[in-house]
DNA sequence: CCAAAAGTGTTCCGTCTACACCCATGG
DNA sequence: CCATGGGTGTAGACGGAACACTTTTGG
C-alpha cells in the first residue's frame, strides 16, 4: 500500500502489433525492416509509442490505423514485455497486441509506404529484440481462442465459402480437419448464415457463400466449434 | 517501423498484484487500505513501481516478496491497464499480475505490517481506480486455466485431501461438482499421488492425504480435468 | 448410537471421430 | 469427357453426467 512517485524512474511505453492475415490458405504476418536505430535493418513488428494523451489501447488502435487505414479491427492485448535490456537504447516497456485483418481490405500503397510486407508465418525470419516471443504468444492466444470466439471471420471477407473458413482453422491450428465433420458443426451454428450467392472463382461447380451474422451472435454469444 | 524517443512522454510503470488465497472453502483476496494519496483510505490491491534496474516480472516478484516474505510463488501476468486518467496524480500504466498462495504459509505479522487482509471474493468492496477490473480479469483467467493447468495446488498445502481439492475447484468455478466424478478424474491423473498419511482434523473417519508430484508433471505436462 | 465426512460403480446419453462416394461445371 | 473442388450420412467409440448407499469414528 506504499507508493511513491519520487525516486522511481519513468519509462517509455510502446505498443507492438502482431498483425495476422490470411491468403492462399496460409496465415501471414505483417512485418517490416526497421528504418532507424537501434536495430536498423532488422525485421520487426510494426509499433509506436504511447502518447501522453491517449490510453494504451488507443495508441494500439492509432498505430494500426496509421499502418492500415482501417479502424475497428479485431484487436486484443497479448502480453507486456518489460525486460530491462529489451531495447538497447532506452528503457522501453512494450505492450503487444494481436490484430486480425482481411488481407483484401488492406491498401497496398500504405503497405509500401510503411515498408511492411506479408510474410508467411512458417517462413518468419528472426525479428528484432523480443518480437519473436511476441508472435509466439499471439499464436498461442489465437489457437486457444479460435474455438471459443468467432475470430476467424476477421480474417475473411464478409462473404466466404466453407472451404475458406475451414482453411483458416487449419492454418491457425496447424492441422487438417475432416471436411464432413467441420461442415456438420458449422451447420449447427445459427449465426453462420448461408446466402443465396455462389462463388464461382475457386471452383467450376461453384460454392455457396456464407456470412457471419454479428447481430445474431451478440444476442446469443455462445460459440463452440 | 518509425520510432522516435524524442517528443514522446515517459510514464510511470507499476505492477498491481491480485493475490488469491483459499480458506474455509472460499476464495479470498489480499487487499488493504491505501496509506497515501491519491486515493488514501480506499481499498486497493497491493502494488509498486517498476524500478530502473529490474524487469516488470522482477518488479512483480519483488513486490510480492515484500508483502509475503515468499518467493517462487505462482504468478502470471494478467493484463496491462493504461487509461490516461486511471491514476489521478501522474500518468501511471499498470501491469496486473495474479498470484496464488497458500494462506497457511503467510506470515500474519507481515500482513498487519503492510495493512492488508484477506477478504472473501464474494464480499469484495469497491476498490481504488480500476482495481476491480483487474480482479475481474484475474478471475476470468483463473477459471479458464484451472482445467488445463495444475493451478489449484498452489492454493493448498503440500498435503491435501481430495475434498479440499474439490472445494478449490468449486470456489474458483463457482459451481458444485459431483464428488464421484471428480474423484474418478483425479484417479486418472498420475501426478496427483496418494500418500500413506491420513488427515484426522476435518473428519472423524480421517481422509487420505494427496500430493502434487511436480517432477512427474513436468515429465508429461498434460493436464485435463 | 448418531452425526459428519470419506469413499466407492454403473448406466445412459450425447458428442466426436473415422470414413468414401456422387455432383456440377468449365475448359 | 474429365479434372477440380463442392457437397453429403452413418456407425462405432469415447467421454461426461447423473445418481445413492456404506464406512468409519469421535463425541
Coordinates of N, CA, C and O in Angstrom, one line a residue, chain B residues 87-150:
Chain B
X87 N -4.8 6.9 -12.9 CA -4.3 7.4 -11.6 C -4.4 8.9 -11.6 O -4.0 9.6 -12.6
X88 N -5.1 9.4 -10.6 CA -5.4 10.9 -10.6 C -4.2 11.8 -10.5 O -4.2 12.9 -10.9
X89 N -3.1 11.2 -10.0 CA -1.9 12.1 -9.9 C -1.0 12.2 -11.1 O -1.1 13.2 -11.8
X90 N -0.4 11.1 -11.5 CA 0.6 11.1 -12.6 C 0.1 10.1 -13.6 O -0.8 9.3 -13.4
X91 N 0.7 10.1 -14.8 CA 0.4 9.1 -15.8 C 1.1 7.8 -15.3 O 2.3 7.7 -15.3
X92 N 0.3 6.8 -14.9 CA 0.8 5.5 -14.5 C 0.1 4.4 -15.3 O -1.1 4.3 -15.3
X93 N 1.0 3.6 -15.9 CA 0.5 2.5 -16.6 C 0.8 1.2 -15.7 O 1.9 1.1 -15.2
X94 N -0.2 0.4 -15.5 CA 0.0 -0.6 -14.5 C -0.2 -2.0 -15.1 O -1.2 -2.3 -15.9
X95 N 0.7 -2.9 -14.8 CA 0.7 -4.3 -15.3 C 0.1 -5.1 -14.1 O 0.7 -5.1 -13.1
X96 N -1.0 -5.7 -14.4 CA -1.6 -6.5 -13.3 C -1.1 -8.0 -13.4 O -1.0 -8.6 -14.4
X97 N -0.8 -8.5 -12.2 CA -0.4 -9.9 -12.1 C -1.3 -10.6 -11.1 O -1.9 -10.0 -10.2
X98 N -1.4 -11.9 -11.3 CA -2.3 -12.8 -10.5 C -1.4 -13.8 -9.8 O -0.6 -14.4 -10.4
X99 N -1.4 -13.8 -8.5 CA -0.6 -14.8 -7.7 C -1.5 -15.7 -6.9 O -2.6 -15.3 -6.4
X100 N -1.1 -16.9 -6.7 CA -1.8 -17.9 -5.9 C -1.0 -18.2 -4.7 O 0.2 -18.6 -4.9
X101 N -1.5 -18.1 -3.5 CA -0.7 -18.5 -2.4 C -1.5 -19.4 -1.4 O -2.7 -19.3 -1.3
X102 N -0.8 -20.2 -0.6 CA -1.4 -21.0 0.4 C -1.5 -20.1 1.7 O -0.4 -19.7 2.2
X103 N -2.7 -19.9 2.1 CA -2.9 -18.9 3.2 C -2.0 -19.3 4.4 O -1.5 -18.4 5.1
X104 N -1.8 -20.6 4.6 CA -1.1 -21.0 5.8 C 0.4 -20.6 5.8 O 1.0 -20.5 6.8
X105 N 0.9 -20.5 4.6 CA 2.3 -20.1 4.5 C 2.6 -18.6 4.9 O 3.7 -18.2 5.1
X106 N 1.5 -17.9 4.9 CA 1.6 -16.5 5.0 C 1.9 -16.0 6.4 O 1.3 -16.5 7.4
X107 N 2.9 -15.1 6.6 CA 3.3 -14.6 7.9 C 2.3 -13.5 8.3 O 2.1 -12.5 7.7
X108 N 1.5 -13.8 9.4 CA 0.5 -12.9 9.9 C 1.0 -11.5 10.3 O 0.3 -10.6 10.3
X109 N 2.3 -11.5 10.7 CA 2.9 -10.2 11.1 C 3.1 -9.3 9.9 O 2.7 -8.2 10.0
X110 N 3.6 -9.9 8.9 CA 3.8 -9.1 7.6 C 2.4 -8.6 7.2 O 2.4 -7.4 6.7
X111 N 1.4 -9.4 7.3 CA 0.1 -9.0 6.9 C -0.3 -7.7 7.6 O -0.7 -6.7 7.0
X112 N -0.2 -7.7 8.9 CA -0.5 -6.4 9.7 C 0.4 -5.3 9.3 O -0.1 -4.1 9.2
X113 N 1.6 -5.6 9.2 CA 2.6 -4.6 9.0 C 2.3 -3.8 7.7 O 2.5 -2.6 7.7
X114 N 1.8 -4.5 6.7 CA 1.5 -3.8 5.5 C 0.1 -3.4 5.4 O -0.4 -2.8 4.4
X115 N -0.7 -3.6 6.4 CA -2.1 -3.2 6.4 C -2.9 -3.8 5.4 O -3.8 -3.2 4.8
X116 N -2.7 -5.1 5.2 CA -3.6 -5.8 4.2 C -4.3 -7.0 4.9 O -3.9 -7.4 6.0
X117 N -5.3 -7.4 4.4 CA -6.1 -8.5 5.0 C -6.8 -9.4 3.9 O -7.0 -8.9 2.8
X118 N -7.2 -10.6 4.3 CA -7.9 -11.4 3.5 C -9.4 -11.1 3.5 O -10.0 -10.9 4.5
X119 N -9.9 -10.9 2.3 CA -11.3 -10.6 2.1 C -11.9 -11.6 1.2 O -11.4 -12.0 0.2
X120 N -13.1 -12.1 1.6 CA -13.8 -13.1 0.7 C -14.1 -12.4 -0.6 O -14.6 -11.3 -0.7
X121 N -13.9 -13.2 -1.7 CA -14.1 -12.7 -3.0 C -15.5 -12.2 -3.2 O -15.8 -11.2 -3.8
X122 N -16.5 -12.9 -2.6 CA -17.9 -12.5 -2.7 C -18.2 -11.3 -2.0 O -19.3 -10.7 -2.2
X123 N -17.4 -10.9 -1.0 CA -17.7 -9.7 -0.2 C -16.7 -8.6 -0.5 O -16.4 -7.7 0.3
X124 N -16.1 -8.6 -1.7 CA -15.1 -7.6 -2.1 C -15.7 -6.2 -2.2 O -16.8 -6.1 -2.8
X125 N -15.1 -5.3 -1.6 CA -15.6 -3.9 -1.7 C -15.2 -3.3 -3.0 O -14.5 -3.9 -3.8
X126 N -15.7 -2.1 -3.2 CA -15.2 -1.3 -4.3 C -13.8 -0.9 -4.1 O -13.4 -0.5 -3.0
X127 N -13.0 -1.1 -5.1 CA -11.5 -0.8 -5.0 C -11.1 0.4 -5.7 O -11.8 0.9 -6.6
X128 N -10.0 0.9 -5.3 CA -9.3 2.1 -5.9 C -9.2 2.0 -7.5 O -8.9 0.9 -8.0
X129 N -9.5 3.0 -8.1 CA -9.2 3.1 -9.6 C -9.8 2.0 -10.3 O -11.0 1.6 -10.1
X130 N -9.0 1.3 -11.2 CA -9.5 0.2 -12.0 C -9.2 -1.1 -11.4 O -9.3 -2.1 -12.1
X131 N -9.0 -1.2 -10.1 CA -8.6 -2.4 -9.5 C -9.6 -3.5 -9.5 O -9.3 -4.7 -9.6
X132 N -10.9 -3.1 -9.5 CA -12.0 -4.1 -9.6 C -11.9 -4.8 -11.0 O -12.1 -6.0 -11.1
X133 N -11.6 -4.0 -12.0 CA -11.4 -4.6 -13.3 C -10.3 -5.6 -13.4 O -10.4 -6.7 -14.0
X134 N -9.2 -5.3 -12.7 CA -8.1 -6.2 -12.6 C -8.5 -7.5 -12.0 O -8.2 -8.6 -12.5
X135 N -9.3 -7.4 -10.9 CA -9.7 -8.7 -10.2 C -10.6 -9.5 -11.1 O -10.4 -10.7 -11.2
X136 N -11.5 -8.8 -11.8 CA -12.4 -9.5 -12.7 C -11.6 -10.3 -13.8 O -11.9 -11.4 -14.1
X137 N -10.6 -9.6 -14.4 CA -9.8 -10.3 -15.4 C -9.1 -11.4 -14.8 O -8.9 -12.5 -15.5
X138 N -8.6 -11.3 -13.6 CA -7.8 -12.3 -13.0 C -8.6 -13.6 -12.8 O -8.2 -14.7 -13.0
X139 N -9.9 -13.4 -12.3 CA -10.8 -14.5 -12.1 C -11.1 -15.2 -13.4 O -11.1 -16.4 -13.5
X140 N -11.4 -14.4 -14.4 CA -11.6 -15.0 -15.7 C -10.5 -15.9 -16.2 O -10.7 -17.0 -16.6
X141 N -9.3 -15.4 -16.0 CA -8.1 -16.1 -16.4 C -8.0 -17.4 -15.6 O -7.7 -18.5 -16.1
X142 N -8.2 -17.3 -14.3 CA -8.2 -18.5 -13.4 C -9.1 -19.5 -13.8 O -8.8 -20.7 -13.9
X143 N -10.4 -19.1 -14.1 CA -11.4 -20.1 -14.5 C -11.0 -20.8 -15.7 O -11.3 -22.0 -15.9
X144 N -10.5 -20.0 -16.7 CA -10.1 -20.6 -17.9 C -9.0 -21.6 -17.8 O -8.9 -22.6 -18.5
X145 N -8.1 -21.3 -16.9 CA -6.9 -22.1 -16.9 C -6.9 -23.3 -15.9 O -6.1 -24.2 -16.0
X146 N -7.9 -23.2 -14.9 CA -7.8 -24.2 -13.9 C -8.0 -25.6 -14.4 O -7.6 -26.6 -13.8
X147 N -8.6 -25.8 -15.6 CA -8.9 -27.1 -16.1 C -7.8 -27.6 -17.1 O -7.8 -28.7 -17.5
X148 N -6.8 -26.7 -17.4 CA -5.8 -27.1 -18.3 C -4.4 -26.9 -17.7 O -3.4 -27.2 -18.3
X149 N -4.3 -26.4 -16.5 CA -3.0 -26.2 -15.8 C -3.2 -26.6 -14.4 O -4.2 -26.4 -13.8
X150 N -2.1 -27.1 -13.8 CA -2.2 -27.5 -12.4 C -2.1 -26.3 -11.4 O -1.1 -26.2 -10.7

